Short mmCIF file of C-alpha atoms and ligand atoms in Angstrom, two decimals:
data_model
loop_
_atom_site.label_atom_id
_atom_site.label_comp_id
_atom_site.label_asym_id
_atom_site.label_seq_id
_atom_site.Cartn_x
_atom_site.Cartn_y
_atom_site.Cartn_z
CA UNK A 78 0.00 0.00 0.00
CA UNK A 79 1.86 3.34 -0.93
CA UNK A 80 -0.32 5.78 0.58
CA UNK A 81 -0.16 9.97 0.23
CA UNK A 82 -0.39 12.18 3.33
CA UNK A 83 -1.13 15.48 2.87
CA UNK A 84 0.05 18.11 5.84
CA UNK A 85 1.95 15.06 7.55
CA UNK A 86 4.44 17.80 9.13
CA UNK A 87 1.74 19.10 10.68
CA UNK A 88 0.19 17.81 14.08
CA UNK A 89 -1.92 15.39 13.39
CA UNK A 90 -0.20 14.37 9.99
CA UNK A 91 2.78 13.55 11.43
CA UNK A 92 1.17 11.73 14.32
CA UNK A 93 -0.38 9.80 11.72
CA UNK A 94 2.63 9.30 9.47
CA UNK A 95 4.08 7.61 12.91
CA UNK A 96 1.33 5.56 13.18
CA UNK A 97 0.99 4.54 9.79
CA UNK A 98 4.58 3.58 9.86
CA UNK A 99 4.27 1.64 12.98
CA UNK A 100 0.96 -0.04 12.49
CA UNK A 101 1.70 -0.90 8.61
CA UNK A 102 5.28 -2.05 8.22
CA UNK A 103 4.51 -2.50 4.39
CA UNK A 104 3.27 0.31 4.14
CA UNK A 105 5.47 3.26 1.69
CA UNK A 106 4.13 6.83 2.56
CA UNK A 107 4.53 10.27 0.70
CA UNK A 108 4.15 13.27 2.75
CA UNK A 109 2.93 16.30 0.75
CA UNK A 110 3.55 19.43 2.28
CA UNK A 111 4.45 23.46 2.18
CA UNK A 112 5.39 23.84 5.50
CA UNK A 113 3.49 26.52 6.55
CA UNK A 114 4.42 28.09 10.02
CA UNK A 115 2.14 25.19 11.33
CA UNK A 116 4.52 22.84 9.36
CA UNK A 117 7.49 21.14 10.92
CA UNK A 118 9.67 18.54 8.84
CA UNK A 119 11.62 18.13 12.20
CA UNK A 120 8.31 16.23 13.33
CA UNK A 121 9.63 13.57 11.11
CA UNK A 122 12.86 13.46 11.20
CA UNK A 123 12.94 9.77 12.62
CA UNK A 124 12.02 8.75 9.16
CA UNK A 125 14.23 10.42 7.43
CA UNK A 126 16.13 8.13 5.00
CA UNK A 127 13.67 5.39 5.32
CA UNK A 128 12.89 3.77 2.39
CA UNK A 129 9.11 3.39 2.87
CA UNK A 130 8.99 7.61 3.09
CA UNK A 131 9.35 10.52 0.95
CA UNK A 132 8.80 14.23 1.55
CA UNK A 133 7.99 16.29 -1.39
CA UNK A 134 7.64 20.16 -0.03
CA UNK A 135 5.09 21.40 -2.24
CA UNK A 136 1.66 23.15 -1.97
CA UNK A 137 -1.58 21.40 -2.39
CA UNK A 138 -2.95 24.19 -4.34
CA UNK A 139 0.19 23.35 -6.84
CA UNK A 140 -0.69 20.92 -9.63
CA UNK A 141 2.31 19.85 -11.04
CA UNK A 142 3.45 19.25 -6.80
CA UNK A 143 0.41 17.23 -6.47
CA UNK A 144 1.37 15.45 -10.02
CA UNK A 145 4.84 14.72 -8.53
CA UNK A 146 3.79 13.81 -4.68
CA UNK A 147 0.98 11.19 -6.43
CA UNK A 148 3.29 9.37 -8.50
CA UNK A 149 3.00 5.87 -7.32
CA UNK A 150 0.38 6.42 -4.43
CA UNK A 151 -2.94 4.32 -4.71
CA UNK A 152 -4.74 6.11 -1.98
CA UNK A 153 -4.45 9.69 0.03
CA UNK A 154 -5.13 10.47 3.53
CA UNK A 155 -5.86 14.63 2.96
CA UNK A 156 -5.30 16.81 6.00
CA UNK A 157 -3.56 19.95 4.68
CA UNK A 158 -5.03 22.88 5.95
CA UNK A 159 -4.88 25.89 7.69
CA UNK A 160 -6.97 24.89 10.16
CA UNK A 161 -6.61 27.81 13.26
CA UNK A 162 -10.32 29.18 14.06
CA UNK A 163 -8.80 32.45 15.87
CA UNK A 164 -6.45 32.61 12.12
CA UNK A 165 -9.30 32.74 10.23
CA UNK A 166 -11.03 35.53 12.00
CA UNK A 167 -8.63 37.92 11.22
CA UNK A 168 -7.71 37.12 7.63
CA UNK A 169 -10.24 34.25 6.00
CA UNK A 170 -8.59 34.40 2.33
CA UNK A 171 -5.76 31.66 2.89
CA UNK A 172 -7.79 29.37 4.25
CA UNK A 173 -10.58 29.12 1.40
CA UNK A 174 -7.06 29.39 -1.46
CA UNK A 175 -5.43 26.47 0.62
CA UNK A 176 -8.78 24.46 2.09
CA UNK A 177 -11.09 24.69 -0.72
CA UNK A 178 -8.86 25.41 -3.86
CA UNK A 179 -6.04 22.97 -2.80
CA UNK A 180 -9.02 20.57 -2.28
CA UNK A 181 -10.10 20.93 -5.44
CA UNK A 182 -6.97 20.39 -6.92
CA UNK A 183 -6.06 17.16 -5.32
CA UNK A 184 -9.45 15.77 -6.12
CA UNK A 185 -8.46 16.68 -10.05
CA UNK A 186 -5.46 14.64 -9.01
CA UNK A 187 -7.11 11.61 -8.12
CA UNK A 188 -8.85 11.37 -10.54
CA UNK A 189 -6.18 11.71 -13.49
CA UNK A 190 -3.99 9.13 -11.20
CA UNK A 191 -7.16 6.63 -10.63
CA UNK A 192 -6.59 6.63 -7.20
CA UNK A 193 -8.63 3.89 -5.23
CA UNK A 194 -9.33 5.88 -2.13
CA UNK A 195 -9.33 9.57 -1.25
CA UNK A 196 -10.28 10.62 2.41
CA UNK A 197 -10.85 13.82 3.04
CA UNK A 198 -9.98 14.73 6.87
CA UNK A 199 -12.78 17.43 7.50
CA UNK A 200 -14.18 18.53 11.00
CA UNK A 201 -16.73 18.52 13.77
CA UNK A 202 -17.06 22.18 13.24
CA UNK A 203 -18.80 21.92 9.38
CA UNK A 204 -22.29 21.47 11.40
CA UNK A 205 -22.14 24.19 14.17
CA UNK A 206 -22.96 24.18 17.50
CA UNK A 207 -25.28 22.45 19.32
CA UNK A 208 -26.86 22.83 22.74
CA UNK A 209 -27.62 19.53 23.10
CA UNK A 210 -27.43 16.22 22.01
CA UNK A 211 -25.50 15.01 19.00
CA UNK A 212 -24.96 15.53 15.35
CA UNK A 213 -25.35 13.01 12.73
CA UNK A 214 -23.36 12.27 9.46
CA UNK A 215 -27.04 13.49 7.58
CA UNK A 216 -27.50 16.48 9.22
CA UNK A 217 -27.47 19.81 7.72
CA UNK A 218 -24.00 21.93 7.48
CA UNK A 219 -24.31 25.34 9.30
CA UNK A 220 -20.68 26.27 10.47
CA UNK A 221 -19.81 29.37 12.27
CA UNK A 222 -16.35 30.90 10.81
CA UNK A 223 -14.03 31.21 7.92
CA UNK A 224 -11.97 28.06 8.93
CA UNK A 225 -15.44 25.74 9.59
CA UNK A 226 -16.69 27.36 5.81
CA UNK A 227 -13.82 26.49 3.64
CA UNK A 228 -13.79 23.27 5.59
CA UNK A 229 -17.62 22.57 4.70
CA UNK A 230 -17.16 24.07 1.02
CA UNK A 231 -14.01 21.34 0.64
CA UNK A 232 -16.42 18.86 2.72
CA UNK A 233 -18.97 19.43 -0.21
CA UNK A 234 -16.72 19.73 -3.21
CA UNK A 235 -14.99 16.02 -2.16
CA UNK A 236 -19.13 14.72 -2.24
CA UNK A 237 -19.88 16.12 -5.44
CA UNK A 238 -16.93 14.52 -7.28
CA UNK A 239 -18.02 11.19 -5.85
CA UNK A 240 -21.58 11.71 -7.05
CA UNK A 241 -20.78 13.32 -10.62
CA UNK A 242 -17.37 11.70 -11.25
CA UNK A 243 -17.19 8.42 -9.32
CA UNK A 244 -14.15 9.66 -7.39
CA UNK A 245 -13.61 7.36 -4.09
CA UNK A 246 -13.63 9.68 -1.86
CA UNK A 247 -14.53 9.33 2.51
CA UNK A 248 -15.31 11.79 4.16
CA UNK A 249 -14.07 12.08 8.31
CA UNK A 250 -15.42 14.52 11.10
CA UNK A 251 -13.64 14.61 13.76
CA UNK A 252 -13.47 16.41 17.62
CA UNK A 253 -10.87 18.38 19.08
CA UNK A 254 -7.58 16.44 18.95
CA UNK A 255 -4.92 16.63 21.59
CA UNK A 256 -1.50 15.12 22.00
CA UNK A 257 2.66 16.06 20.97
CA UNK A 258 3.50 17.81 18.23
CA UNK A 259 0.52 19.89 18.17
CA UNK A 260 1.35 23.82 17.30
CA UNK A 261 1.06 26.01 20.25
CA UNK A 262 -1.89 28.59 19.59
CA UNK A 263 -4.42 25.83 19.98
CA UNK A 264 -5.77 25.67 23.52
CA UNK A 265 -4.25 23.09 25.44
CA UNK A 266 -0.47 23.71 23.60
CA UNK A 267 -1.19 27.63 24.18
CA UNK A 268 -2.20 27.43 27.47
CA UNK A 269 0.50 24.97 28.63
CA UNK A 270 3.62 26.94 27.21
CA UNK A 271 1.96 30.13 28.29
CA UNK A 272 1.66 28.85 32.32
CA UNK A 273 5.27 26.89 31.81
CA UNK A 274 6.55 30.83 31.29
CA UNK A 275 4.30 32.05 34.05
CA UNK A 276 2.26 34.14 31.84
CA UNK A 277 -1.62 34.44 32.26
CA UNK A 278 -4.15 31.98 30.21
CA UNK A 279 -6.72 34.12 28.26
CA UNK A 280 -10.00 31.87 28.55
CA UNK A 281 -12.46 33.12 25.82
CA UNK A 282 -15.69 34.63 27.68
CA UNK A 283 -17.01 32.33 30.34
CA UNK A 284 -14.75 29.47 29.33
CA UNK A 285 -18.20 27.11 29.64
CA UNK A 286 -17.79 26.20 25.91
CA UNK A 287 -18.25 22.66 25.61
CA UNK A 288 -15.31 20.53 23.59
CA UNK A 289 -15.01 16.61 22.59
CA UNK A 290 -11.61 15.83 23.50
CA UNK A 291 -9.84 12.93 21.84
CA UNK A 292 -6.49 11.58 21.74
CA UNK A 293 -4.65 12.01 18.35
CA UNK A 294 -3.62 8.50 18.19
CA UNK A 295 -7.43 7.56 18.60
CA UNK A 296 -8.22 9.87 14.93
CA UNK A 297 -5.33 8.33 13.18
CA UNK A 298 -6.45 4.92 14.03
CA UNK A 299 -9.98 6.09 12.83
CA UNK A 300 -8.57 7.37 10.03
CA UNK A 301 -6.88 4.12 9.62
CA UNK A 302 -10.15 1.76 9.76
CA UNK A 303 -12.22 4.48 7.47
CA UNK A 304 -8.88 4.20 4.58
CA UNK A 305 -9.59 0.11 4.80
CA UNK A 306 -12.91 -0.46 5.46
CA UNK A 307 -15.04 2.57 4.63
CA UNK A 308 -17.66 2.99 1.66
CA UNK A 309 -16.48 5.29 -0.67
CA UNK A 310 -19.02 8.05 -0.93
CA UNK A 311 -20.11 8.01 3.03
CA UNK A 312 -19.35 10.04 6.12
CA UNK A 313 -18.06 9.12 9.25
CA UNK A 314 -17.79 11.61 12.42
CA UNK A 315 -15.18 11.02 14.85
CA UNK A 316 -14.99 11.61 18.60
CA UNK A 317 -13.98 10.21 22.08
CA UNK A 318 -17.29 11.24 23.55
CA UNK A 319 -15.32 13.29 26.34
CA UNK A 320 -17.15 16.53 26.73
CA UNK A 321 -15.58 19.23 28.59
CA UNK A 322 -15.38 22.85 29.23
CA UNK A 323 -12.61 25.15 28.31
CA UNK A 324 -12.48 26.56 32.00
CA UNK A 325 -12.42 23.07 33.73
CA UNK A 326 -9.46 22.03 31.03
CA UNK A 327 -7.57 24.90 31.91
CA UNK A 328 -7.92 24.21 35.88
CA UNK A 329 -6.58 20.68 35.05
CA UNK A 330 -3.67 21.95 33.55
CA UNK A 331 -3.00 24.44 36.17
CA UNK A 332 -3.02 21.41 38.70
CA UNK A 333 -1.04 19.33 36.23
CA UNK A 334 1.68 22.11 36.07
CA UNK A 335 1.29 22.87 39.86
CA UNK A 336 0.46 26.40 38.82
CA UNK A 337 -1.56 28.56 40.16
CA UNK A 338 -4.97 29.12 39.00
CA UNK A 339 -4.78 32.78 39.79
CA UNK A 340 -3.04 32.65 35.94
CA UNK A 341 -7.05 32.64 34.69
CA UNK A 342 -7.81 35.39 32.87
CA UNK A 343 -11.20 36.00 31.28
CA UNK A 344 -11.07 38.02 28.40
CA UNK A 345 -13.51 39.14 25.27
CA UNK A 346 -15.22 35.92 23.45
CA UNK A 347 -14.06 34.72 19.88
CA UNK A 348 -16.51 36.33 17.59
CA UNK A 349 -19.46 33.96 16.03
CA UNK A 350 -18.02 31.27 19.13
CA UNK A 351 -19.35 28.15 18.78
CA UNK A 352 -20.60 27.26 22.23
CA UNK A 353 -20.67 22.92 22.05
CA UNK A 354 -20.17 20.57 19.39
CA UNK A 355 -20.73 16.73 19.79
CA UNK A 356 -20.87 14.01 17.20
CA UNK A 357 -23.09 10.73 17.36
CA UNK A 358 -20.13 7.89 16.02
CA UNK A 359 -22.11 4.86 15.65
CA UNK A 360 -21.72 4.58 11.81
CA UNK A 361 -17.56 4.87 12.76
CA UNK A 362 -17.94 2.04 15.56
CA UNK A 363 -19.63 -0.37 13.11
CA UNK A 364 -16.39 -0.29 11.37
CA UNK A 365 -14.83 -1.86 14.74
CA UNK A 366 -13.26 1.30 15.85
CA UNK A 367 -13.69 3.07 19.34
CA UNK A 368 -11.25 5.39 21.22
CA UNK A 369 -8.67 3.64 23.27
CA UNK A 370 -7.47 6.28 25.62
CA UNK A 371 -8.89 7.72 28.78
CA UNK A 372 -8.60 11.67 28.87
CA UNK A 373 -7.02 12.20 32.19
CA UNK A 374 -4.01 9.90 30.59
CA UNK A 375 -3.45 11.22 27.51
CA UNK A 376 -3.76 14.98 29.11
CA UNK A 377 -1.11 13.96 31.70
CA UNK A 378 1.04 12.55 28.50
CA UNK A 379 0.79 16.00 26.34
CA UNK A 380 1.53 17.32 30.01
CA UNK A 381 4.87 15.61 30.17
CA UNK A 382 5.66 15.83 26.65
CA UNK A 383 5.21 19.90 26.56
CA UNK A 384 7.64 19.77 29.51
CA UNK A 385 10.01 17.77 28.01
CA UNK A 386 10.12 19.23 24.24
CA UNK A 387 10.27 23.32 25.75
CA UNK A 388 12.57 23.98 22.65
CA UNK A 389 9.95 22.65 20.18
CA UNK A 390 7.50 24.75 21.39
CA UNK A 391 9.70 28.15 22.00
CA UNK A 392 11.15 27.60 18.67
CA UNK A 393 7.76 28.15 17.27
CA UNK A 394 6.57 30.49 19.25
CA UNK A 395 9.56 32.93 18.44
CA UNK A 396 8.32 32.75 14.93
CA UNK A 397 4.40 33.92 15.16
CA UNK A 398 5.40 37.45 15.67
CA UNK A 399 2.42 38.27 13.03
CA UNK A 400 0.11 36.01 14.41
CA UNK A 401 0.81 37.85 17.91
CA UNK A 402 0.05 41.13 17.43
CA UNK A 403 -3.60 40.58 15.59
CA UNK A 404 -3.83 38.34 18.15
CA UNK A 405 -3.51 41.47 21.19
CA UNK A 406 -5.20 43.86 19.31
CA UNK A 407 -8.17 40.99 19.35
CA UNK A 408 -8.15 40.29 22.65
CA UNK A 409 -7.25 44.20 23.83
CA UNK A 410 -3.77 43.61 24.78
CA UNK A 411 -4.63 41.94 28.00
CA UNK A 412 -1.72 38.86 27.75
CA UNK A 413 1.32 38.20 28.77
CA UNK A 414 3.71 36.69 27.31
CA UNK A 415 4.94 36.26 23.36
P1 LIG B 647 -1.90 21.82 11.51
O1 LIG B 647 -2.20 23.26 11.32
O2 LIG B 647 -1.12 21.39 12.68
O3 LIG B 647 -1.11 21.28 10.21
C1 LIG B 647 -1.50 21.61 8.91
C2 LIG B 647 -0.41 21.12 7.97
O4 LIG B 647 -0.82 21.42 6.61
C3 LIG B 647 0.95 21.82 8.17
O5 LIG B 647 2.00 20.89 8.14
C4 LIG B 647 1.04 22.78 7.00
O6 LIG B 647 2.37 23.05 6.60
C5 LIG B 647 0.29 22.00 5.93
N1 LIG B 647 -0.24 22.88 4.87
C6 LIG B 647 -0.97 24.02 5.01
N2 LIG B 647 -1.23 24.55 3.80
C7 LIG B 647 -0.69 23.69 2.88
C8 LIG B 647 -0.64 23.69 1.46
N3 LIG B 647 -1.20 24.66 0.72
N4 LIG B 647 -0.03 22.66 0.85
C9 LIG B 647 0.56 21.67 1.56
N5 LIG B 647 0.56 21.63 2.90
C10 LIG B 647 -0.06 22.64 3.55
O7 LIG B 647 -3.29 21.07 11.41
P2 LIG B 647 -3.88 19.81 12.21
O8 LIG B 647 -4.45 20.28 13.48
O9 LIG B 647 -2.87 18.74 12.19
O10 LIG B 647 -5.11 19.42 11.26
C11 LIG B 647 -4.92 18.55 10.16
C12 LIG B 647 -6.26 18.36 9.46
O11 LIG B 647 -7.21 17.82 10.37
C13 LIG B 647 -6.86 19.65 8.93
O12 LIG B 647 -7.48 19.37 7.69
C14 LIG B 647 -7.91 20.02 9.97
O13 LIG B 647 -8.95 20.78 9.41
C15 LIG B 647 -8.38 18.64 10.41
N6 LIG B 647 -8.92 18.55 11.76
C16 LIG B 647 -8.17 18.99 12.84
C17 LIG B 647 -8.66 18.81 14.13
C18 LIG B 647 -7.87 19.25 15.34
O14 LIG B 647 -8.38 19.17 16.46
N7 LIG B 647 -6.62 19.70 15.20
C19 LIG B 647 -9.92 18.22 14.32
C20 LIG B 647 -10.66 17.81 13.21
C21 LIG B 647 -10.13 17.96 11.94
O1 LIG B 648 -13.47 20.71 16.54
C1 LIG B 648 -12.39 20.43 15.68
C2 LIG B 648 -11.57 21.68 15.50
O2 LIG B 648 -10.88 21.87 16.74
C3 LIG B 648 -10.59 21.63 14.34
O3 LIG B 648 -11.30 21.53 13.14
C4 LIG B 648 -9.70 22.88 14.32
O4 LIG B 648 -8.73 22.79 13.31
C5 LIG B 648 -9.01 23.00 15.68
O5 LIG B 648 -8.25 24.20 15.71
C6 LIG B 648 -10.04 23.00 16.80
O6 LIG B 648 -10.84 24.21 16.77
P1 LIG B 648 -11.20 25.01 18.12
O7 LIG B 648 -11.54 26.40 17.78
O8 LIG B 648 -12.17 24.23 18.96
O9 LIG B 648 -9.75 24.91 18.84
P2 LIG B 648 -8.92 25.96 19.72
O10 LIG B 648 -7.79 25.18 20.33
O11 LIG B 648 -8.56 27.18 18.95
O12 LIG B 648 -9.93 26.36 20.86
C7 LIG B 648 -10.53 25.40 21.70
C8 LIG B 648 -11.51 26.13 22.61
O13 LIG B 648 -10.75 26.96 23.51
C9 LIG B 648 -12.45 27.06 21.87
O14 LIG B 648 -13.72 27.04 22.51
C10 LIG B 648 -11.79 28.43 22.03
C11 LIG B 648 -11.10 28.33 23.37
N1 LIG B 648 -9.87 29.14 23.52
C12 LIG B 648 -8.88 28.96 22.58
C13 LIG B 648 -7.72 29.70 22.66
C14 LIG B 648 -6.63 29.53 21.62
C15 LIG B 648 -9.72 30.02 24.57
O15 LIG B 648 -10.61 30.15 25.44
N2 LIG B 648 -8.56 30.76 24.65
C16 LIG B 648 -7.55 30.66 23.73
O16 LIG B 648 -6.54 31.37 23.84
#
């Protein structure tokens, strides 16, 4: 099986190109990537000058890169993306040239190279919130920001080229994912390196947004059973069932850290702020898959992990100068810390 990987120096692409690697000695893997500032080839580095991987640094939205990185692949795992909500707010244009055009792109690309699976990683956050119970594969799409409407629009485009061309493609929907590797703006990577420097934690509004928390692991092995056993042409949401609220994640990590929780800091809400999203995954557990990790463990793992790679985390930090000062004007200055 020679598989493609788009984004697999990001966080949960390279999590998955372990995993793969791991789980599927036979397996030969091409990573397609840009290497965005969310993009880090030094997440793989341990498979450098393996002969079952290749990198090819190239864009998505790049035909004659996606021409190159599909030579010899039979199937394609897509998760390149910009993918940070916060990101999107400020400037939404990358993410619909990079989420929907690079989509559309690759799914040209399948086609000319007859590929015999395409899955399309896509997210929770296509269908909105919603207060209570649980969303299914059928229901409408309604997201709520830039990132969740290029993420719907390449959600859509992948089903229409199944239904008018044939193209095999899945479809996943997955949860918040937590674990190594993943790029520190996102909550739980934020919030640790910003308490490891004894800065403050800036928890959106009343922090009683509700999130699914899964393990990463737990969505590449999902992504796994959906690349083998899946019908081309269907759906499957993905998530742990582990619903939490910002505020009582960041109090666990304050424990975790032994810091103190007077490093809360309420400030303004995200704009258009989702307040829950939850999944219903019985069409994914028919498949044979269900999450194996309990969230306490895997948070105290990303706990150690963040303490033990600092320099992985400061290094990329140091470069989001940009990113930093939309990000204080947006929430009035009221952070410390770079
Ligand atoms: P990430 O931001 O950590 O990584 C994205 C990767 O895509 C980076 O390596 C980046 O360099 C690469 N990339 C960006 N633009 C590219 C382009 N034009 N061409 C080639 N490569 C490009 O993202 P992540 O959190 O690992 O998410 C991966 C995928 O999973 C995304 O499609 C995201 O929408 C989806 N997803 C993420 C989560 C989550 O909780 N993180 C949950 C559900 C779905
Ligand atoms: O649900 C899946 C999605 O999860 C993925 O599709 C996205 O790519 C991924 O970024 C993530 O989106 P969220 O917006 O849920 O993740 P984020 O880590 O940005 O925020 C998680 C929650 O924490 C959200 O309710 C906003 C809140 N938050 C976030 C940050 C960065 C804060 O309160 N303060 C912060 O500084």
């Amino acid at each position: 099986m020679h598989i493609l990987v788009t984004g697999g120096a990001g966080f949960i692409g390279s999590n998955l190109v372990h995993f793969l690697l791991e789980h599927r000695p036979d397996c030969h893997l091409t990573v397609l990537d840009s290497l965005t500032y969310a993009g880090c080839r030094q997440n793989l580095a341990r498979w450098e000058g393996d002969p079952r991987f290749r990198f090819v640094e190239g864009s998505i939205t790049d035909p004659q890169a996606v021409d190159l990185a599909m030579q010899g692949a039979r199937t394609c795992l897509h998760l390149a993306a910009e993918t940070h909500v916060d990101r999107s707010i400020h400037d939404g244009a990358q993410f619909i040239a990079t989420n929907v055009g690079g989509t559309q792109v690759l799914l040209d690309g399948a086609r000319r190279h007859e590929l015999e699976r395409f899955v399309l990683v896509s997210t929770d956050e296509v269908y909105g919130s919603i207060p209570e119970g649980s969303f299914l594969e059928t229901d409408p799409l309604c997201p709520s920001s830039p990132y969740s409407a290029s993420k719907a629009g390449a959600d859509l485009l992948a089903l229409a080229h199944h239904h008018t061309y044939g193209t095999p493609v899945l479809i996943t929907r997955c949860t918040n994912n937590f674990g190594p590797y993943q790029y520190p703006e996102k909550l739980i990577p934020f919030f640790l390196s910003q308490a490891m420097q004894g800065h403050e934690l800036p928890v959106y509004g009343d922090g009683l947004q509700v999130r699914d928390w899964i393990d990463v692991e737990d969505h590449c092995e999902a992504l796994l059973q959906v690349l083998e056993k899946g019908s081309p042409g269907e759906v499957y949401n993905v998530g742990a069932g582990h619903e939490v609220t910002n505020l009582e994640i960041t109090q666990t990590l304050l424990d975790l850290l032994g810091k103190p929780q007077s490093l809360i800091r309420h400030v303004q809400d995200r704009p258009g702020h989702d307040r829950r999203y939850s999944v219903d995954t019985t069409r994914l557990r028919a498949l044979g898959w269900k999450p194996r990790h309990e969230f306490r463990e895997t948070l105290e793992r990303t706990v150690d992990w963040y303490r033990r790679n600092q320099a992985w985390w400061e290094d990329l930090r140091r470069k989001r100068e940009e990113y930093q000062k939309f990000y204080e004007q947006q929430y009035a200055g009221r952070l410390g810390g770079g």
